[in-house]
Coordinates of C-alpha atoms in Angstrom, one line a residue:
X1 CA 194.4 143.2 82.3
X2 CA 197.5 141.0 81.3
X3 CA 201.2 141.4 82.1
X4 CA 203.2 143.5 80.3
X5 CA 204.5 141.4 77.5
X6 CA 201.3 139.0 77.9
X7 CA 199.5 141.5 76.1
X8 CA 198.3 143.4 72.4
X9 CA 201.1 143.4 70.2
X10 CA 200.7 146.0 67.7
X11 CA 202.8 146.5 64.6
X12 CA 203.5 148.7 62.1
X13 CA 202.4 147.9 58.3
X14 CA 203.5 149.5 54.8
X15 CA 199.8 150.6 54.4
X16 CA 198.6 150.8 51.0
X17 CA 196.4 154.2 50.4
X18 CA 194.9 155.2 47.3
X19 CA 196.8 157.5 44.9
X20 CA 194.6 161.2 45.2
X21 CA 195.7 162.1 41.4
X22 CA 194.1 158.7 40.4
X23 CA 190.8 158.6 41.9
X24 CA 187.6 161.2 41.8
X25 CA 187.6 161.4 45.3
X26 CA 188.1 159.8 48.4
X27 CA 184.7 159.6 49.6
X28 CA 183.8 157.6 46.2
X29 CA 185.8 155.2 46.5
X30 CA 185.3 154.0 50.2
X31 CA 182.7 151.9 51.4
X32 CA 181.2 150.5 55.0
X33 CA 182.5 147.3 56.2
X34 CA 181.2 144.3 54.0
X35 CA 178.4 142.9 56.0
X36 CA 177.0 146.3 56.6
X37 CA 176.7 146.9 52.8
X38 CA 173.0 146.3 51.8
X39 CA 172.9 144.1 48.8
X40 CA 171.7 144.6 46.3
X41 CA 171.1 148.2 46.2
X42 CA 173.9 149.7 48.3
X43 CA 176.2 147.6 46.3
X44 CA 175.0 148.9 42.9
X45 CA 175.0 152.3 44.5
X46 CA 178.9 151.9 45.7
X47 CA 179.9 150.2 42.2
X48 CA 178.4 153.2 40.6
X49 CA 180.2 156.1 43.1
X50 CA 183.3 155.0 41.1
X51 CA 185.2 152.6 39.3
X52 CA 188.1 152.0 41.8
X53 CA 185.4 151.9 44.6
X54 CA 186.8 149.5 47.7
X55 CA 183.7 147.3 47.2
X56 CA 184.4 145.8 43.8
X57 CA 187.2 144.2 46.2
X58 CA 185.4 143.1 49.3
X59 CA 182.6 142.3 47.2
X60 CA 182.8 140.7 44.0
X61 CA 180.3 139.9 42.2
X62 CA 181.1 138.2 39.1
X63 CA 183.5 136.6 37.5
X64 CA 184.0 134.3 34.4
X65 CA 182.7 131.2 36.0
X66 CA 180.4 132.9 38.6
X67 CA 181.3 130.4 41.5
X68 CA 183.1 132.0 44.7
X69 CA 186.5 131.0 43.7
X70 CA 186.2 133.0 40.3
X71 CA 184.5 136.2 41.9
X72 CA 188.1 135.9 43.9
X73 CA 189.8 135.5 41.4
X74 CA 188.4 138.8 39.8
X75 CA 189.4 140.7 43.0
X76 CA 193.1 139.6 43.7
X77 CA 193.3 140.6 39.6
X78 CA 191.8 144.0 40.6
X79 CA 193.8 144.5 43.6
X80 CA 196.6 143.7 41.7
X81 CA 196.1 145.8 38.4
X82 CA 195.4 148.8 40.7
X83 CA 198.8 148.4 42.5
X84 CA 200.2 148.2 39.2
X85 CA 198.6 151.0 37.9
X86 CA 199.3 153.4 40.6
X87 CA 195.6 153.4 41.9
X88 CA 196.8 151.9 44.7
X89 CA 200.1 152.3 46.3
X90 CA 202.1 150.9 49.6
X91 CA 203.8 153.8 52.0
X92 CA 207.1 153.9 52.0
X93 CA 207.7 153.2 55.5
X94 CA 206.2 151.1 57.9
X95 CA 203.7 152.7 60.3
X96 CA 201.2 152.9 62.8
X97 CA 198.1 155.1 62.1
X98 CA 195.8 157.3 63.8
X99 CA 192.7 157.3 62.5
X100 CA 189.5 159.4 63.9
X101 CA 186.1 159.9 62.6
X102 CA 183.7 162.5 63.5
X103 CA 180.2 163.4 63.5
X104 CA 178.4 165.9 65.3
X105 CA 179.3 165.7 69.1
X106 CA 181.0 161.9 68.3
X107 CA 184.5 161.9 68.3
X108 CA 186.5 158.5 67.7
X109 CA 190.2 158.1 67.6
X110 CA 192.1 154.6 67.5
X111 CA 195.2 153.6 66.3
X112 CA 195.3 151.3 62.5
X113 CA 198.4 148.4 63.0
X114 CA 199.0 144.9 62.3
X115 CA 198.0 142.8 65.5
X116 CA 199.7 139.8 66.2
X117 CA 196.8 136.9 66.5
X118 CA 195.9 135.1 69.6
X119 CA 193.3 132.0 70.3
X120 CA 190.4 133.2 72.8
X121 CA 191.8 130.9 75.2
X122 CA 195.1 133.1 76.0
X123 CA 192.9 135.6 76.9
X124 CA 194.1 138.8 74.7
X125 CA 191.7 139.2 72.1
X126 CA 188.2 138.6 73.3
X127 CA 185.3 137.3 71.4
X128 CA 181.9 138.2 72.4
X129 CA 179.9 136.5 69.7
X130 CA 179.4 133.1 67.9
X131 CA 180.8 133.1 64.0
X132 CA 179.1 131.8 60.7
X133 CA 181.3 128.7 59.3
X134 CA 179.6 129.2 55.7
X135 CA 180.9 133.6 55.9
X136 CA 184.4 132.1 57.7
X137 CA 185.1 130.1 54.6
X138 CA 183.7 132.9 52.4
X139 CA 186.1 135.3 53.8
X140 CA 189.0 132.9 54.1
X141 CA 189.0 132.3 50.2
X142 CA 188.8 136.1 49.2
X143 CA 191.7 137.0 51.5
X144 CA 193.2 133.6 51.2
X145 CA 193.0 134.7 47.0
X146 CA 194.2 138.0 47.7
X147 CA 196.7 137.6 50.4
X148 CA 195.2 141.3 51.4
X149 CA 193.9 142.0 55.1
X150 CA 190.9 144.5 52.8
X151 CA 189.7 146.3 56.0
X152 CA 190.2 146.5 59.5
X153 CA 188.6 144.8 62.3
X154 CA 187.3 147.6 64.9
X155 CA 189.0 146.0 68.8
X156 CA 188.4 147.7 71.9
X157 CA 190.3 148.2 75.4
X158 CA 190.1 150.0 78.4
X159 CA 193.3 152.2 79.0
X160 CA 193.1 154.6 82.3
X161 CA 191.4 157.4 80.6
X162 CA 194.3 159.7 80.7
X163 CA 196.1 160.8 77.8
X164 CA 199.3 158.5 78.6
X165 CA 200.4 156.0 76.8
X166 CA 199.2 155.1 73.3
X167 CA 196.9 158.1 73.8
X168 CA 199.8 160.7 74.3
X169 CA 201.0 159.9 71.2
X170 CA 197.0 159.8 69.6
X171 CA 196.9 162.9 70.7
X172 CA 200.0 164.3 69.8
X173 CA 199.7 163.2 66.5
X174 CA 196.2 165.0 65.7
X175 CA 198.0 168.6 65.9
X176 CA 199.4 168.1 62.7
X177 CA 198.4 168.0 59.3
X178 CA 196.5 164.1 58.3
X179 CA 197.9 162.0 55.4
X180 CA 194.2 162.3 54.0
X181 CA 191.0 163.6 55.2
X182 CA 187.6 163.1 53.4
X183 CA 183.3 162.7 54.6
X184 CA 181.7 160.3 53.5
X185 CA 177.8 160.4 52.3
X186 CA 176.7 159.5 55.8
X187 CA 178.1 162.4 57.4
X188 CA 181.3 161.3 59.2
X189 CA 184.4 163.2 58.7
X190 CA 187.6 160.6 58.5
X191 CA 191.2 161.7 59.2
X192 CA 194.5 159.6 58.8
X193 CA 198.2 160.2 60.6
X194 CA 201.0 157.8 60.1
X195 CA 203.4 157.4 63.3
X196 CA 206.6 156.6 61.7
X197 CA 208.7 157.6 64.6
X198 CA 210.1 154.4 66.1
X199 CA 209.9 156.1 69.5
X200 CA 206.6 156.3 69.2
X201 CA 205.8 152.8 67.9
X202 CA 207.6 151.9 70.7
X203 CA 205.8 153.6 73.1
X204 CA 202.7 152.4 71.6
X205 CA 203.6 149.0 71.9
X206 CA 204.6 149.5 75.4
X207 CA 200.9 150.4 76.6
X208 CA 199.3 148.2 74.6
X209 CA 201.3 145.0 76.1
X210 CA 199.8 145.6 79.2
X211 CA 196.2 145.5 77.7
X212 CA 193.5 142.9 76.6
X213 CA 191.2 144.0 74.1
X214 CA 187.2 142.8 73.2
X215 CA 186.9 142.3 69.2
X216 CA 183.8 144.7 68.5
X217 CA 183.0 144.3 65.3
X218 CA 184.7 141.8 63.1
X219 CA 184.3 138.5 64.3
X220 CA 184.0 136.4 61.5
X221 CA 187.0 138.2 60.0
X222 CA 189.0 137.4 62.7
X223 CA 187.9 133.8 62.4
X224 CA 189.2 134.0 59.4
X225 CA 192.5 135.2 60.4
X226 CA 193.0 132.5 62.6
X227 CA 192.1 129.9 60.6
X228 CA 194.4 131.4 57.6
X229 CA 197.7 131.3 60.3
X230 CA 196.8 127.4 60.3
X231 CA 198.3 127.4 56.7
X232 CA 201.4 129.1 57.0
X233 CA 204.4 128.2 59.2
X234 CA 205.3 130.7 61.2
X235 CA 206.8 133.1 61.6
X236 CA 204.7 135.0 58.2
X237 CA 202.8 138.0 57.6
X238 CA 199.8 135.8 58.4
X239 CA 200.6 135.8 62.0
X240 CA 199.1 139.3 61.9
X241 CA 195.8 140.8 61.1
X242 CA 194.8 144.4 60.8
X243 CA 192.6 146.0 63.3
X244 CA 192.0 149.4 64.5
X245 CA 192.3 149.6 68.3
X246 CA 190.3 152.1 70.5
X247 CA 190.6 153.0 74.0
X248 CA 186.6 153.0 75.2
X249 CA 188.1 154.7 78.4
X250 CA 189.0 158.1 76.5
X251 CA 186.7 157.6 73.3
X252 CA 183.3 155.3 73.9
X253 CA 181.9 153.3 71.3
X254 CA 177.8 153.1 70.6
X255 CA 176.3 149.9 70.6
X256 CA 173.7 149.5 68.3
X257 CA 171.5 146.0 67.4
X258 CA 171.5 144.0 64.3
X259 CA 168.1 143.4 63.2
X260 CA 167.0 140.2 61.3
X261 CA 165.4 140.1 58.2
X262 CA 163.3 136.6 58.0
X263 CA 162.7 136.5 54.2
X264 CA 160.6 133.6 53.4
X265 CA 158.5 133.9 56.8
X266 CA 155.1 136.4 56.2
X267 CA 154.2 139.0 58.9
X268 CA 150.8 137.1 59.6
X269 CA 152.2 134.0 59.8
X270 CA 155.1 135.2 62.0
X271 CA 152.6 136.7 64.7
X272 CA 149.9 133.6 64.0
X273 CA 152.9 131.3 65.2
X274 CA 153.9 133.8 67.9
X275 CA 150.8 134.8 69.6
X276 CA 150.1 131.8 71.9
X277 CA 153.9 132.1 73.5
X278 CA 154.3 136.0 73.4
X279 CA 152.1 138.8 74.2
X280 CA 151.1 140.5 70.5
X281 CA 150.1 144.4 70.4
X282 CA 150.5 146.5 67.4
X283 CA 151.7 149.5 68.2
X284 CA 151.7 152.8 65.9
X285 CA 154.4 154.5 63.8
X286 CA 156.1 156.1 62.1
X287 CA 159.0 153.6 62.4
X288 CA 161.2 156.2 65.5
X289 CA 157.9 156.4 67.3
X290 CA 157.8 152.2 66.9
X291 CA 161.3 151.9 68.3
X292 CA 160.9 154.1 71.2
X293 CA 157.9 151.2 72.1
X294 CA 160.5 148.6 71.9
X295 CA 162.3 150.3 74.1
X296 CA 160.3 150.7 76.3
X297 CA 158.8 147.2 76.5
X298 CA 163.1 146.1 76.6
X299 CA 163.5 147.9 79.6
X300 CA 161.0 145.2 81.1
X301 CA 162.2 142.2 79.6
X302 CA 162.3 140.6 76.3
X303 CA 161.1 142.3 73.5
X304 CA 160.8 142.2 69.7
X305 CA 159.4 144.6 67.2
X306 CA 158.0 143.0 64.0
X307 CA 156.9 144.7 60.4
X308 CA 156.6 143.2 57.1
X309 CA 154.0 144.1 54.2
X310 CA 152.2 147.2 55.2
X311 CA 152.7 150.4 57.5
X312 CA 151.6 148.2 60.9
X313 CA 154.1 146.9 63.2
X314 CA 153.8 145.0 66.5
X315 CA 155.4 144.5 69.4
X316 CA 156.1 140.7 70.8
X317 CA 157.3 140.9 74.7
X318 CA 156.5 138.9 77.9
X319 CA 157.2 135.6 76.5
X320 CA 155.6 132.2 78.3
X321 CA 158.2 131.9 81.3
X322 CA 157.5 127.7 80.6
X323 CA 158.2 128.2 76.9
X324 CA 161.9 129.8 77.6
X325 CA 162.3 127.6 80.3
X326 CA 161.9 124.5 77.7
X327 CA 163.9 125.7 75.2
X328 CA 166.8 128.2 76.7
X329 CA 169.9 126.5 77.5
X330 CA 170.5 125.8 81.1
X331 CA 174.6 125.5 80.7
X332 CA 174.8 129.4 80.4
X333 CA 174.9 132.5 83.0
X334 CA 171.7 134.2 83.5
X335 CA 172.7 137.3 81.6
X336 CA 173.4 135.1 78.5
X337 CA 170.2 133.2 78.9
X338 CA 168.1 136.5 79.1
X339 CA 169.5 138.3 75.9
X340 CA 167.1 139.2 73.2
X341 CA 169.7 137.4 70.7
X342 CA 169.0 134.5 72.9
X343 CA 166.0 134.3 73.1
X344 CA 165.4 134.9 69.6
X345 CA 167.5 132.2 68.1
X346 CA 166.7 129.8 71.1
X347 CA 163.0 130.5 71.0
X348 CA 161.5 132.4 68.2
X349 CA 163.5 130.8 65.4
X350 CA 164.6 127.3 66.6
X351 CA 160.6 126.6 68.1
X352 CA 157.8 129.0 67.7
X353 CA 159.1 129.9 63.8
X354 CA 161.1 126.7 62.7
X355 CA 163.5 128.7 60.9
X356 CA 166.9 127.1 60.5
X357 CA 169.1 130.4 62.0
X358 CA 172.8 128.9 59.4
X359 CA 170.4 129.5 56.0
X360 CA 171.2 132.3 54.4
X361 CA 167.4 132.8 52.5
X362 CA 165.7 132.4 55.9
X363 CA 167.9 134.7 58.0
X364 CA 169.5 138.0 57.1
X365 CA 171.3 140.2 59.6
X366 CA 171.1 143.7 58.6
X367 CA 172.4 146.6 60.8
X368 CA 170.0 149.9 58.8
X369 CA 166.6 150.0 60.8
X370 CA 164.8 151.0 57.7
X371 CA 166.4 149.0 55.4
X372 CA 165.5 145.7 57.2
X373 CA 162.0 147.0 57.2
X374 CA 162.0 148.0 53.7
X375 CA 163.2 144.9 52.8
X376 CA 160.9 142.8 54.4
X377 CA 158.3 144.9 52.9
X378 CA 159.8 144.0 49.5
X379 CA 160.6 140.4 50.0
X380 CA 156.8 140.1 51.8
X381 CA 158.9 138.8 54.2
X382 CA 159.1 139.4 58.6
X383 CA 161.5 142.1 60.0
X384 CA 162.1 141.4 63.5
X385 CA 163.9 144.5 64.8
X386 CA 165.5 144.3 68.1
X387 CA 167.3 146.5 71.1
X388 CA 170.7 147.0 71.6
X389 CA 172.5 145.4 74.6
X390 CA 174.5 147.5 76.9
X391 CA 178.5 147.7 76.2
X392 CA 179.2 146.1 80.0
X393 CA 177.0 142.9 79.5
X394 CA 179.2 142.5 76.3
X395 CA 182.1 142.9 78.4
X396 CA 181.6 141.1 81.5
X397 CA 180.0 138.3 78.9
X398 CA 183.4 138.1 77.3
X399 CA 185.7 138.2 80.2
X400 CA 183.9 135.1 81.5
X401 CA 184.6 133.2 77.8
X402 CA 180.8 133.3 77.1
X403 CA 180.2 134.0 73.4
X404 CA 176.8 135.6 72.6
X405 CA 174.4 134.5 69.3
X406 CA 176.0 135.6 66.5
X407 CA 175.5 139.2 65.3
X408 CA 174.1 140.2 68.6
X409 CA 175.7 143.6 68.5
X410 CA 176.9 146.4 66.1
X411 CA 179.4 148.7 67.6
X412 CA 180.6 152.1 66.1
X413 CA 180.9 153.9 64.0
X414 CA 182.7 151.0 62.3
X415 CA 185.8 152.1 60.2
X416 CA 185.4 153.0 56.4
X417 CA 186.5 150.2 54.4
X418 CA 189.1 151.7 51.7
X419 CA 191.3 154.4 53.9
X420 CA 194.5 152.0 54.3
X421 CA 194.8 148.4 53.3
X422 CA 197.6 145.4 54.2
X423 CA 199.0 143.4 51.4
X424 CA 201.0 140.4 52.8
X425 CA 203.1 140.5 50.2
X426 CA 204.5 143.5 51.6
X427 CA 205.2 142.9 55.3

């Protein structure tokens, strides 16, 4: 925990919302965060919910030219016919919001605000995972075009577990009636509050300054924040980024894995290449009952489950102790070196496989179980699904300025992309 003032400094935006009258609904026109979207058919299948649908914004897709610049092109020119159309429209004063999703028994509540940036060395905003320089750039350019934070980052921290603090007002605020409240196709109920009360900001800001908080889910976005401050002189809007804070201590996060799609690699040749290195079983479905093996065998040590074309999949543990021992980095702590991510992309990809991990046709990260198996039966392809890691090896990771492989981890539930946005033209 830093010194107050040393801290998470949270401030208060002019959100932009959609207009109610103007849309179908708000359920239509949100979407998941934009590397959870499966391309190409939750795309067309988002696109087609409705015409003002968030996506057409985080992801376009064409544009006159077709070249990245021109798909960004076609977003800022959305973004900005839908302000001036009144599909989109700024609050009228600056706030802080409360936002909570349920579903079932889950119950998440964080706070929505503009979060002034800070370099993993000062030790406020911890990274847990490597980034993508090829999805930085990619990201830079569309927010760069559309000087628009499009969705918030989801940042965690550990208050006392009380309802003090930031919480008090959290909680204080969810008695009343929400700015907007809509579910969404996948279940989850989301509600919105805007603190306007400068009390209550302040209090806010109070708690948080005395905090440090673990980026969850958003790290190549906040890449891309930092690299975006490097073009500005400060002090600008581009100092901040928006995130959506939430106290683990009151409300805990899941942690879920990020499976791998391996799209120009067959099943057969994946487990050929494998078998000499890795114990190979295959192990019986359907695709719950195949998980719950993995599970299992993770509990041991490293483990893997693999499908492609067919209904089979199998299940690669126990790897060759002298085979990690050759190709696992010394330099790192032992929990780092023992990951699943880490052996994967150490092992598996960079020797056994041969499969450069930066190329986009070799390696897809997709968070949906059944979609990564579903596509890999498609693309005749290898989906190698994995286990999640626990929240306090993530943690304890971070603290000590270890990064794990990228897309190691998928918290949640992640925000809905679409509920409030920040244009940087208006802070």
């Amino acid at each position: 925990m830093n010194t107050a003032g040393d801290g998470l400094d949270l401030r208060p935006f002019h959100g932009v919302r959609y207009v109610p009258e103007r849309i179908g609904s708000l359920a239509a026109v949100t979407s998941p965060p934009y590397d959870v979207v499966v391309r190409p058919d939750g795309l067309l299948h988002l696109e087609g919910a409705d015409p003002h649908n968030i996506v057409r914004l985080i992801l376009p897709q064409t544009g006159p030219s077709g070249s990245p610049q021109s798909r960004n092109d076609q977003a800022a020119d959305t973004l900005h016919r839908w302000l001036a159309e009144g599909v989109l429209a700024p609050d009228a004063a600056p706030a802080l919001y409360v936002y909570e999703q349920r579903n079932g028994d889950l119950l998440q509540r964080g706070l929505i605000g503009a979060l002034r940036l800070s370099e993993a060395a000062e030790g406020v905003v911890l990274p847990h995972e490597d980034v993508m320089p090829h999805v930085v750039a990619d990201r830079a350019g569309l927010m760069r075009t559309t000087a628009a934070n499009l969705e918030p980052l989801l940042l965690t921290y550990r208050g006392n577990g009380n309802a003090t603090g930031a919480t008090a007002v959290i909680e204080h605020a969810v008695r009343r009636a929400p700015l907007l409240a809509t579910t969404t196709e996948d279940g989850y109920s989301h509600r919105l509050w805007a603190i306007t009360d400068p009390a209550q900001q302040k209090q806010i800001q109070d708690d948080l300054s005395r905090h440090q908080a673990l980026i969850a889910d958003g790290h190549h976005r906040w890449a891309t924040y930092l690299r975006l401050r490097t073009e500005h002189t400060s002090p600008t809007p581009w100092d901040y980024g928006l995130v959506l804070l939430v106290d683990t201590a009151r409300y805990p996060l899941r942690v879920r894995a990020i499976h791998r799609l391996l799209g120009r690699l067959p099943i057969d040749q994946a487990l050929a290449s494998a078998a000499p290195y890795f114990r190979v079983r295959e192990v019986a479905g359907p695709l719950p009952q195949a998980m719950e093996f993995l599970a299992e065998a993770a509990s041991q040590g490293n483990a893997f489950l693999l499908a492609g074309t067919g209904d089979t999949y199998h299940l690669l543990d126990r790897p060759d102790p002298a085979l990690l021992a050759r190709t696992i980095p010394t330099d790192r702590p032992e929990a780092w070196r023992t990951l699943d991510a880490t052996v994967l992309h150490s092992t598996l990809l960079g020797h056994v496989w041969g499969i450069p991990e930066d190329s986009p046709a070799d390696v897809t990260y997709i968070h949906d179980t059944e979609a990564t198996v579903e596509k890999a039966r498609q693309d005749e392809g290898t989906a190698v699904l994995m286990h999640p890691v626990r929240e306090e090896v993530v943690r304890e990771l971070a603290r000590e300025g270890v990064t794990m492989p990228r897309k190691s981890t998928s918290f949640g539930p992640k925000p809905a992309t679409g509920l409030v946005l920040r244009t940087l033209t208006n802070d």
